[in-house]
């Protein structure tokens, strides 16, 4: 078989990754170590909960997704180096030795780090998502052997627009102006002014991701840079394990709520498209995009910065109705042992119907449960839980009522140029995803990895579910 061009590209490369401790970052590290011969991966890690970068790196590799790597490449740790830093700190908080090491050693950069909290305080979201990205760009300019930089954005960075092409969009403000305004305001003022500042964007996350793109448009010329924009990333499809996911963001929260019997009604437009993508195919696309950027022979001007929309809607669409239906099918095949109610989820776009059902199916049973708890001397908890769930589902409404028309020509072109070996090793085309099979793995994975329900409980759970 032909040689893989992507493998050839990464051979002996030193890669710098921010956000390596997160959901996508972990899969990126795993795939690079297992499927390429990168020389070293330098991971920028911040101190968290009293743990420094070095102790966090040890914990990182305890995750089950690294089991296969440990079997296939037992010496993988020799290729990992921790770099202490923080994207919210000026100059990424790097010490001079690490900075110089990165400047002299690095060939490929993946800037994955971000705060993905939709309602993050605007000042913090700006300092991580915009200022942090600017600092990464400034650093890459000083890298002597740089071949490629990928900034991970989101397909929803311009979600106030109905059609999203693989191009830059105008932002109403210059990124520096927003930074200066935020510098002068106190926390209270920022909270109050945020809706006015973010304007048509639904939250501070998408707004700051748009500002970061706009900053790249202003300052990215001369760099071998590309922007990778994934849609909603959920569990893995195939590798390194099927159905792996470690967070309850977005639709996964809805699925987990449904299969545990907690969530029984949601507000959504059933015909809207659910632009979801599997995490492993997304990471394969991300790895391929860095190679694609390095191959561009055109002048490195802003007009030539490639943007890759990584979405499912263009080639393999699925509606929210199908999403819920597939969840219910597999949720009933793989019930969880501690579900509190039988599996059922009503989806409605009618606000009045939603409010009535929400009262009958969530609030009323919660009141009854909590009354029982108080009478038996226990703490009432369920109503509080539903308050959190309703806040979470309200945040999702914006994305469940709309459909966007994304174009993904650059991503499709990238796939069409790949040889057979690359396609086998980095299968990122959404045409390769079979949703029915995917959802079986997604639900099984959620049951196992998120809800910590081992396969051994399945028979008992099924009997309980029938009753
Ligand atoms: N997940 C999705 O559905 C999705 C969809 C589209 C785009 N994206 C983009 O993909 C990227 C990764 O998302 P994810 O889902 O993997 O999120 P995640 O699990 O929350 O990971 C975020 C990563 O960023 C790091 N980070 C946050 N603030 C930092 C700081 N101040 N300094 C250094 N590192 C910091 C986190 O480090 P700690 O471990 O220290 O917190 C973590 O490693 C983001 O850029 C996001 O915008 C995600």
Short mmCIF file of N, CA and C in Angstrom, two decimals, residues 299-431:
data_model
loop_
_atom_site.label_atom_id
_atom_site.label_comp_id
_atom_site.label_asym_id
_atom_site.label_seq_id
_atom_site.Cartn_x
_atom_site.Cartn_y
_atom_site.Cartn_z
N UNK A 299 0.95 32.18 -1.20
CA UNK A 299 1.53 33.15 -0.29
C UNK A 299 0.71 33.15 1.00
N UNK A 300 1.38 33.33 2.15
CA UNK A 300 0.66 33.26 3.43
C UNK A 300 0.01 34.60 3.75
N UNK A 301 -1.01 34.96 2.98
CA UNK A 301 -1.74 36.19 3.27
C UNK A 301 -3.04 35.83 4.00
N UNK A 302 -3.68 36.84 4.58
CA UNK A 302 -4.92 36.60 5.31
C UNK A 302 -5.97 35.95 4.40
N UNK A 303 -6.00 36.38 3.15
CA UNK A 303 -7.00 35.83 2.21
C UNK A 303 -6.79 34.34 1.97
N UNK A 304 -5.58 33.88 2.23
CA UNK A 304 -5.29 32.46 1.97
C UNK A 304 -5.32 31.59 3.22
N UNK A 305 -5.76 32.15 4.35
CA UNK A 305 -5.82 31.31 5.56
C UNK A 305 -6.97 30.31 5.40
N UNK A 306 -6.67 29.00 5.38
CA UNK A 306 -7.76 28.05 5.18
C UNK A 306 -8.61 27.86 6.44
N UNK A 307 -9.90 27.78 6.22
CA UNK A 307 -10.84 27.51 7.33
C UNK A 307 -11.56 26.21 6.99
N UNK A 308 -11.63 25.32 7.96
CA UNK A 308 -12.26 24.01 7.72
C UNK A 308 -13.50 23.88 8.61
N UNK A 309 -14.68 23.92 8.03
CA UNK A 309 -15.90 23.65 8.80
C UNK A 309 -16.04 22.14 8.92
N UNK A 310 -16.01 21.64 10.16
CA UNK A 310 -16.15 20.19 10.33
C UNK A 310 -17.56 19.90 10.88
N UNK A 311 -18.48 19.63 9.94
CA UNK A 311 -19.90 19.51 10.28
C UNK A 311 -20.46 18.22 9.69
N UNK A 312 -21.62 17.80 10.18
CA UNK A 312 -22.26 16.61 9.59
C UNK A 312 -23.39 17.00 8.64
N UNK A 313 -23.95 18.19 8.85
CA UNK A 313 -25.19 18.56 8.13
C UNK A 313 -25.03 18.56 6.61
N UNK A 314 -23.84 18.85 6.10
CA UNK A 314 -23.70 18.96 4.64
C UNK A 314 -23.70 17.61 3.94
N UNK A 315 -23.13 16.61 4.60
CA UNK A 315 -22.98 15.33 3.90
C UNK A 315 -23.77 14.18 4.52
N UNK A 316 -24.08 14.30 5.81
CA UNK A 316 -24.72 13.18 6.51
C UNK A 316 -25.64 13.74 7.61
N UNK A 317 -26.69 14.50 7.19
CA UNK A 317 -27.48 15.23 8.19
C UNK A 317 -28.35 14.32 9.06
N UNK A 318 -28.62 14.82 10.25
CA UNK A 318 -29.51 14.11 11.16
C UNK A 318 -30.34 15.18 11.89
N UNK A 319 -31.63 14.95 12.05
CA UNK A 319 -32.47 15.97 12.70
C UNK A 319 -32.51 15.71 14.21
N UNK A 320 -33.00 16.70 14.97
CA UNK A 320 -33.14 16.48 16.42
C UNK A 320 -34.15 15.37 16.69
N UNK A 321 -35.16 15.26 15.79
CA UNK A 321 -36.15 14.19 15.95
C UNK A 321 -35.47 12.82 15.86
N UNK A 322 -34.60 12.68 14.84
CA UNK A 322 -33.89 11.41 14.68
C UNK A 322 -32.94 11.17 15.86
N UNK A 323 -32.33 12.26 16.29
CA UNK A 323 -31.41 12.18 17.43
C UNK A 323 -32.13 11.59 18.65
N UNK A 324 -33.31 12.15 18.95
CA UNK A 324 -34.07 11.68 20.12
C UNK A 324 -34.53 10.23 19.90
N UNK A 325 -35.00 9.95 18.68
CA UNK A 325 -35.50 8.62 18.35
C UNK A 325 -34.39 7.56 18.54
N UNK A 326 -33.20 7.87 18.02
CA UNK A 326 -32.09 6.92 18.14
C UNK A 326 -31.68 6.73 19.60
N UNK A 327 -31.78 7.80 20.36
CA UNK A 327 -31.47 7.68 21.79
C UNK A 327 -32.45 6.78 22.50
N UNK A 328 -33.72 6.94 22.13
CA UNK A 328 -34.75 6.12 22.80
C UNK A 328 -34.60 4.65 22.42
N UNK A 329 -34.29 4.40 21.14
CA UNK A 329 -34.11 3.00 20.69
C UNK A 329 -32.99 2.34 21.52
N UNK A 330 -31.84 3.01 21.56
CA UNK A 330 -30.70 2.38 22.23
C UNK A 330 -30.78 2.52 23.75
N UNK A 331 -31.44 3.59 24.19
CA UNK A 331 -31.64 3.74 25.64
C UNK A 331 -32.45 2.59 26.19
N UNK A 332 -33.42 2.08 25.39
CA UNK A 332 -34.23 0.97 25.90
C UNK A 332 -33.46 -0.35 25.82
N UNK A 333 -32.47 -0.42 24.91
CA UNK A 333 -31.66 -1.66 24.82
C UNK A 333 -30.60 -1.70 25.91
N UNK A 334 -30.15 -0.50 26.32
CA UNK A 334 -29.08 -0.43 27.32
C UNK A 334 -29.52 0.42 28.51
N UNK A 335 -30.54 -0.03 29.25
CA UNK A 335 -31.02 0.79 30.37
C UNK A 335 -29.97 0.89 31.48
N UNK A 336 -30.06 1.96 32.25
CA UNK A 336 -29.09 2.10 33.35
C UNK A 336 -29.71 1.57 34.64
N UNK A 337 -28.85 1.10 35.50
CA UNK A 337 -29.31 0.39 36.69
C UNK A 337 -30.02 1.32 37.67
N UNK A 338 -29.60 2.58 37.72
CA UNK A 338 -30.18 3.49 38.72
C UNK A 338 -31.14 4.52 38.14
N UNK A 339 -31.79 4.18 37.02
CA UNK A 339 -32.70 5.18 36.43
C UNK A 339 -33.84 5.42 37.40
N UNK A 340 -34.35 6.67 37.42
CA UNK A 340 -35.40 6.95 38.41
C UNK A 340 -36.80 6.84 37.81
N UNK A 341 -36.88 6.68 36.50
CA UNK A 341 -38.19 6.65 35.85
C UNK A 341 -38.06 5.86 34.55
N UNK A 342 -39.17 5.38 34.02
CA UNK A 342 -39.12 4.66 32.74
C UNK A 342 -38.71 5.64 31.63
N UNK A 343 -38.05 5.08 30.61
CA UNK A 343 -37.52 5.90 29.53
C UNK A 343 -38.64 6.51 28.68
N UNK A 344 -38.64 7.82 28.57
CA UNK A 344 -39.59 8.48 27.67
C UNK A 344 -39.18 9.95 27.56
N UNK A 345 -39.22 10.48 26.34
CA UNK A 345 -38.86 11.89 26.18
C UNK A 345 -39.79 12.53 25.15
N UNK A 346 -40.49 13.57 25.58
CA UNK A 346 -41.36 14.30 24.65
C UNK A 346 -40.60 15.53 24.17
N UNK A 347 -40.64 15.71 22.84
CA UNK A 347 -39.98 16.89 22.28
C UNK A 347 -41.07 17.78 21.70
N UNK A 348 -41.10 19.02 22.12
CA UNK A 348 -42.13 19.91 21.59
C UNK A 348 -41.55 21.29 21.33
N UNK A 349 -42.07 21.93 20.29
CA UNK A 349 -41.63 23.30 20.01
C UNK A 349 -42.66 24.30 20.52
N UNK A 350 -43.79 23.76 21.05
CA UNK A 350 -44.85 24.62 21.56
C UNK A 350 -44.56 24.98 23.03
N UNK A 351 -44.35 26.28 23.25
CA UNK A 351 -43.91 26.72 24.57
C UNK A 351 -44.96 26.41 25.66
N UNK A 352 -46.25 26.57 25.30
CA UNK A 352 -47.30 26.32 26.32
C UNK A 352 -47.33 24.83 26.67
N UNK A 353 -47.31 24.00 25.62
CA UNK A 353 -47.32 22.55 25.88
C UNK A 353 -46.09 22.17 26.71
N UNK A 354 -44.95 22.77 26.34
CA UNK A 354 -43.72 22.47 27.08
C UNK A 354 -43.87 22.83 28.56
N UNK A 355 -44.38 24.02 28.83
CA UNK A 355 -44.50 24.46 30.22
C UNK A 355 -45.44 23.56 31.02
N UNK A 356 -46.55 23.14 30.38
CA UNK A 356 -47.50 22.25 31.08
C UNK A 356 -46.82 20.90 31.38
N UNK A 357 -46.18 20.33 30.32
CA UNK A 357 -45.54 19.02 30.52
C UNK A 357 -44.39 19.09 31.52
N UNK A 358 -43.68 20.21 31.45
CA UNK A 358 -42.56 20.37 32.38
C UNK A 358 -43.07 20.35 33.83
N UNK A 359 -44.22 21.02 34.04
CA UNK A 359 -44.78 21.02 35.39
C UNK A 359 -45.22 19.61 35.80
N UNK A 360 -45.94 18.94 34.85
CA UNK A 360 -46.49 17.62 35.20
C UNK A 360 -45.41 16.54 35.33
N UNK A 361 -44.42 16.59 34.42
CA UNK A 361 -43.46 15.49 34.36
C UNK A 361 -42.18 15.72 35.18
N UNK A 362 -41.87 16.99 35.44
CA UNK A 362 -40.66 17.26 36.22
C UNK A 362 -41.00 17.82 37.61
N UNK A 363 -41.69 19.00 37.60
CA UNK A 363 -41.84 19.73 38.85
C UNK A 363 -42.72 18.98 39.86
N UNK A 364 -43.87 18.49 39.36
CA UNK A 364 -44.81 17.82 40.29
C UNK A 364 -44.20 16.56 40.93
N UNK A 365 -43.64 15.64 40.12
CA UNK A 365 -43.01 14.48 40.77
C UNK A 365 -41.88 14.89 41.71
N UNK A 366 -41.14 15.96 41.33
CA UNK A 366 -40.04 16.41 42.20
C UNK A 366 -40.59 16.89 43.54
N UNK A 367 -41.71 17.62 43.48
CA UNK A 367 -42.33 18.10 44.73
C UNK A 367 -42.75 16.94 45.61
N UNK A 368 -43.33 15.91 44.94
CA UNK A 368 -43.78 14.74 45.71
C UNK A 368 -42.60 14.02 46.35
N UNK A 369 -41.54 13.80 45.54
CA UNK A 369 -40.32 13.16 46.04
C UNK A 369 -39.78 13.92 47.25
N UNK A 370 -39.66 15.25 47.06
CA UNK A 370 -39.03 16.08 48.10
C UNK A 370 -39.87 16.12 49.36
N UNK A 371 -41.22 16.13 49.18
CA UNK A 371 -42.09 16.11 50.36
C UNK A 371 -41.85 14.81 51.13
N UNK A 372 -41.79 13.70 50.36
CA UNK A 372 -41.52 12.39 50.97
C UNK A 372 -40.20 12.42 51.73
N UNK A 373 -39.19 13.05 51.09
CA UNK A 373 -37.86 13.10 51.71
C UNK A 373 -37.92 13.87 53.02
N UNK A 374 -38.60 15.02 52.99
CA UNK A 374 -38.67 15.85 54.21
C UNK A 374 -39.40 15.08 55.32
N UNK A 375 -40.51 14.41 54.92
CA UNK A 375 -41.29 13.68 55.93
C UNK A 375 -40.48 12.54 56.56
N UNK A 376 -39.57 11.98 55.75
CA UNK A 376 -38.78 10.87 56.33
C UNK A 376 -37.44 11.37 56.88
N UNK A 377 -37.32 12.68 57.05
CA UNK A 377 -36.14 13.24 57.71
C UNK A 377 -34.93 13.40 56.81
N UNK A 378 -35.13 13.31 55.48
CA UNK A 378 -34.00 13.48 54.57
C UNK A 378 -34.02 14.86 53.92
N UNK A 379 -32.91 15.17 53.25
CA UNK A 379 -32.80 16.48 52.61
C UNK A 379 -33.54 16.47 51.27
N UNK A 380 -34.37 17.48 50.99
CA UNK A 380 -35.02 17.52 49.66
C UNK A 380 -34.00 17.93 48.60
N UNK A 381 -33.90 17.15 47.52
CA UNK A 381 -32.86 17.45 46.52
C UNK A 381 -33.39 17.57 45.10
N UNK A 382 -34.53 16.92 44.83
CA UNK A 382 -34.91 16.74 43.42
C UNK A 382 -35.31 18.06 42.75
N UNK A 383 -36.04 18.91 43.48
CA UNK A 383 -36.47 20.18 42.89
C UNK A 383 -35.24 21.01 42.51
N UNK A 384 -34.25 20.98 43.37
CA UNK A 384 -33.01 21.71 43.11
C UNK A 384 -32.33 21.16 41.86
N UNK A 385 -32.36 19.82 41.74
CA UNK A 385 -31.76 19.18 40.56
C UNK A 385 -32.46 19.67 39.28
N UNK A 386 -33.81 19.71 39.34
CA UNK A 386 -34.56 20.14 38.15
C UNK A 386 -34.29 21.60 37.81
N UNK A 387 -34.05 22.42 38.83
CA UNK A 387 -33.72 23.83 38.54
C UNK A 387 -32.47 23.88 37.66
N UNK A 388 -31.48 23.06 38.04
CA UNK A 388 -30.22 23.03 37.27
C UNK A 388 -30.48 22.50 35.86
N UNK A 389 -31.28 21.43 35.78
CA UNK A 389 -31.56 20.82 34.47
C UNK A 389 -32.27 21.82 33.56
N UNK A 390 -33.23 22.56 34.13
CA UNK A 390 -33.98 23.51 33.30
C UNK A 390 -33.08 24.65 32.83
N UNK A 391 -32.15 25.06 33.68
CA UNK A 391 -31.20 26.11 33.27
C UNK A 391 -30.34 25.59 32.11
N UNK A 392 -29.90 24.35 32.25
CA UNK A 392 -29.06 23.73 31.22
C UNK A 392 -29.82 23.60 29.89
N UNK A 393 -31.08 23.15 29.95
CA UNK A 393 -31.82 22.96 28.70
C UNK A 393 -32.17 24.31 28.04
N UNK A 394 -32.37 25.35 28.88
CA UNK A 394 -32.65 26.68 28.31
C UNK A 394 -31.47 27.17 27.47
N UNK A 395 -30.24 26.87 27.94
CA UNK A 395 -29.04 27.30 27.21
C UNK A 395 -28.99 26.61 25.83
N UNK A 396 -29.50 25.37 25.78
CA UNK A 396 -29.44 24.60 24.53
C UNK A 396 -30.50 25.02 23.51
N UNK A 397 -31.57 25.68 24.02
CA UNK A 397 -32.71 25.97 23.15
C UNK A 397 -32.29 26.68 21.86
N UNK A 398 -31.37 27.65 22.00
CA UNK A 398 -30.92 28.41 20.82
C UNK A 398 -30.45 27.46 19.71
N UNK A 399 -29.77 26.38 20.10
CA UNK A 399 -29.19 25.48 19.11
C UNK A 399 -30.16 24.39 18.65
N UNK A 400 -31.25 24.21 19.41
CA UNK A 400 -32.22 23.16 19.05
C UNK A 400 -33.40 23.71 18.24
N UNK A 401 -33.45 25.02 18.08
CA UNK A 401 -34.55 25.59 17.33
C UNK A 401 -34.14 26.06 15.94
N UNK A 402 -32.84 26.12 15.72
CA UNK A 402 -32.35 26.67 14.45
C UNK A 402 -31.62 25.61 13.66
N UNK A 403 -31.53 25.85 12.33
CA UNK A 403 -30.64 25.04 11.50
C UNK A 403 -29.74 26.01 10.75
N UNK A 404 -28.54 25.61 10.52
CA UNK A 404 -27.62 26.46 9.78
C UNK A 404 -27.24 25.77 8.48
N UNK A 405 -26.96 26.60 7.49
CA UNK A 405 -26.49 26.02 6.23
C UNK A 405 -24.97 26.21 6.22
N UNK A 406 -24.26 25.14 6.49
CA UNK A 406 -22.80 25.23 6.52
C UNK A 406 -22.25 24.78 5.18
N UNK A 407 -21.20 25.44 4.72
CA UNK A 407 -20.49 24.83 3.59
C UNK A 407 -19.19 24.25 4.15
N UNK A 408 -18.74 23.15 3.55
CA UNK A 408 -17.53 22.49 4.07
C UNK A 408 -16.63 22.03 2.93
N UNK A 409 -16.54 22.91 1.92
CA UNK A 409 -15.77 22.57 0.71
C UNK A 409 -14.30 22.26 1.02
N UNK A 410 -13.70 23.05 1.89
CA UNK A 410 -12.27 22.82 2.20
C UNK A 410 -12.06 21.46 2.86
N UNK A 411 -13.01 21.11 3.74
CA UNK A 411 -12.89 19.82 4.43
C UNK A 411 -13.08 18.68 3.43
N UNK A 412 -14.07 18.84 2.55
CA UNK A 412 -14.33 17.79 1.55
C UNK A 412 -13.13 17.69 0.59
N UNK A 413 -12.58 18.83 0.19
CA UNK A 413 -11.40 18.81 -0.71
C UNK A 413 -10.22 18.11 -0.07
N UNK A 414 -10.07 18.38 1.21
CA UNK A 414 -8.95 17.76 1.94
C UNK A 414 -9.09 16.23 1.87
N UNK A 415 -10.33 15.75 2.07
CA UNK A 415 -10.59 14.31 2.03
C UNK A 415 -10.34 13.77 0.62
N UNK A 416 -10.79 14.52 -0.39
CA UNK A 416 -10.68 13.99 -1.75
C UNK A 416 -9.21 13.90 -2.19
N UNK A 417 -8.35 14.70 -1.56
CA UNK A 417 -6.92 14.66 -1.94
C UNK A 417 -6.17 13.53 -1.24
N UNK A 418 -6.78 12.96 -0.20
CA UNK A 418 -6.04 11.98 0.62
C UNK A 418 -5.91 10.63 -0.08
N UNK A 419 -4.74 9.99 0.08
CA UNK A 419 -4.57 8.66 -0.51
C UNK A 419 -5.20 7.59 0.39
N UNK A 420 -5.15 6.35 -0.07
CA UNK A 420 -5.87 5.29 0.65
C UNK A 420 -5.33 5.08 2.07
N UNK A 421 -4.02 5.15 2.17
CA UNK A 421 -3.40 4.93 3.49
C UNK A 421 -3.86 6.01 4.47
N UNK A 422 -3.88 7.25 4.01
CA UNK A 422 -4.32 8.34 4.89
C UNK A 422 -5.79 8.17 5.28
N UNK A 423 -6.59 7.77 4.31
CA UNK A 423 -8.02 7.60 4.60
C UNK A 423 -8.27 6.49 5.62
N UNK A 424 -7.45 5.46 5.55
CA UNK A 424 -7.63 4.37 6.52
C UNK A 424 -7.17 4.78 7.92
N UNK A 425 -6.09 5.53 7.95
CA UNK A 425 -5.53 5.93 9.26
C UNK A 425 -6.27 7.11 9.89
N UNK A 426 -6.76 8.01 9.04
CA UNK A 426 -7.40 9.25 9.54
C UNK A 426 -8.78 9.42 8.89
N UNK A 427 -9.71 8.52 9.19
CA UNK A 427 -11.00 8.52 8.48
C UNK A 427 -11.95 9.60 9.01
N UNK A 428 -11.79 10.82 8.52
CA UNK A 428 -12.58 11.92 9.07
C UNK A 428 -13.83 12.26 8.26
N UNK A 429 -13.98 11.65 7.07
CA UNK A 429 -15.14 12.04 6.26
C UNK A 429 -16.44 11.64 6.96
N UNK A 430 -17.37 12.59 7.07
CA UNK A 430 -18.64 12.29 7.75
C UNK A 430 -19.47 11.28 6.97
N UNK A 431 -19.11 11.05 5.68
CA UNK A 431 -19.86 10.05 4.91
C UNK A 431 -19.57 8.64 5.43
#
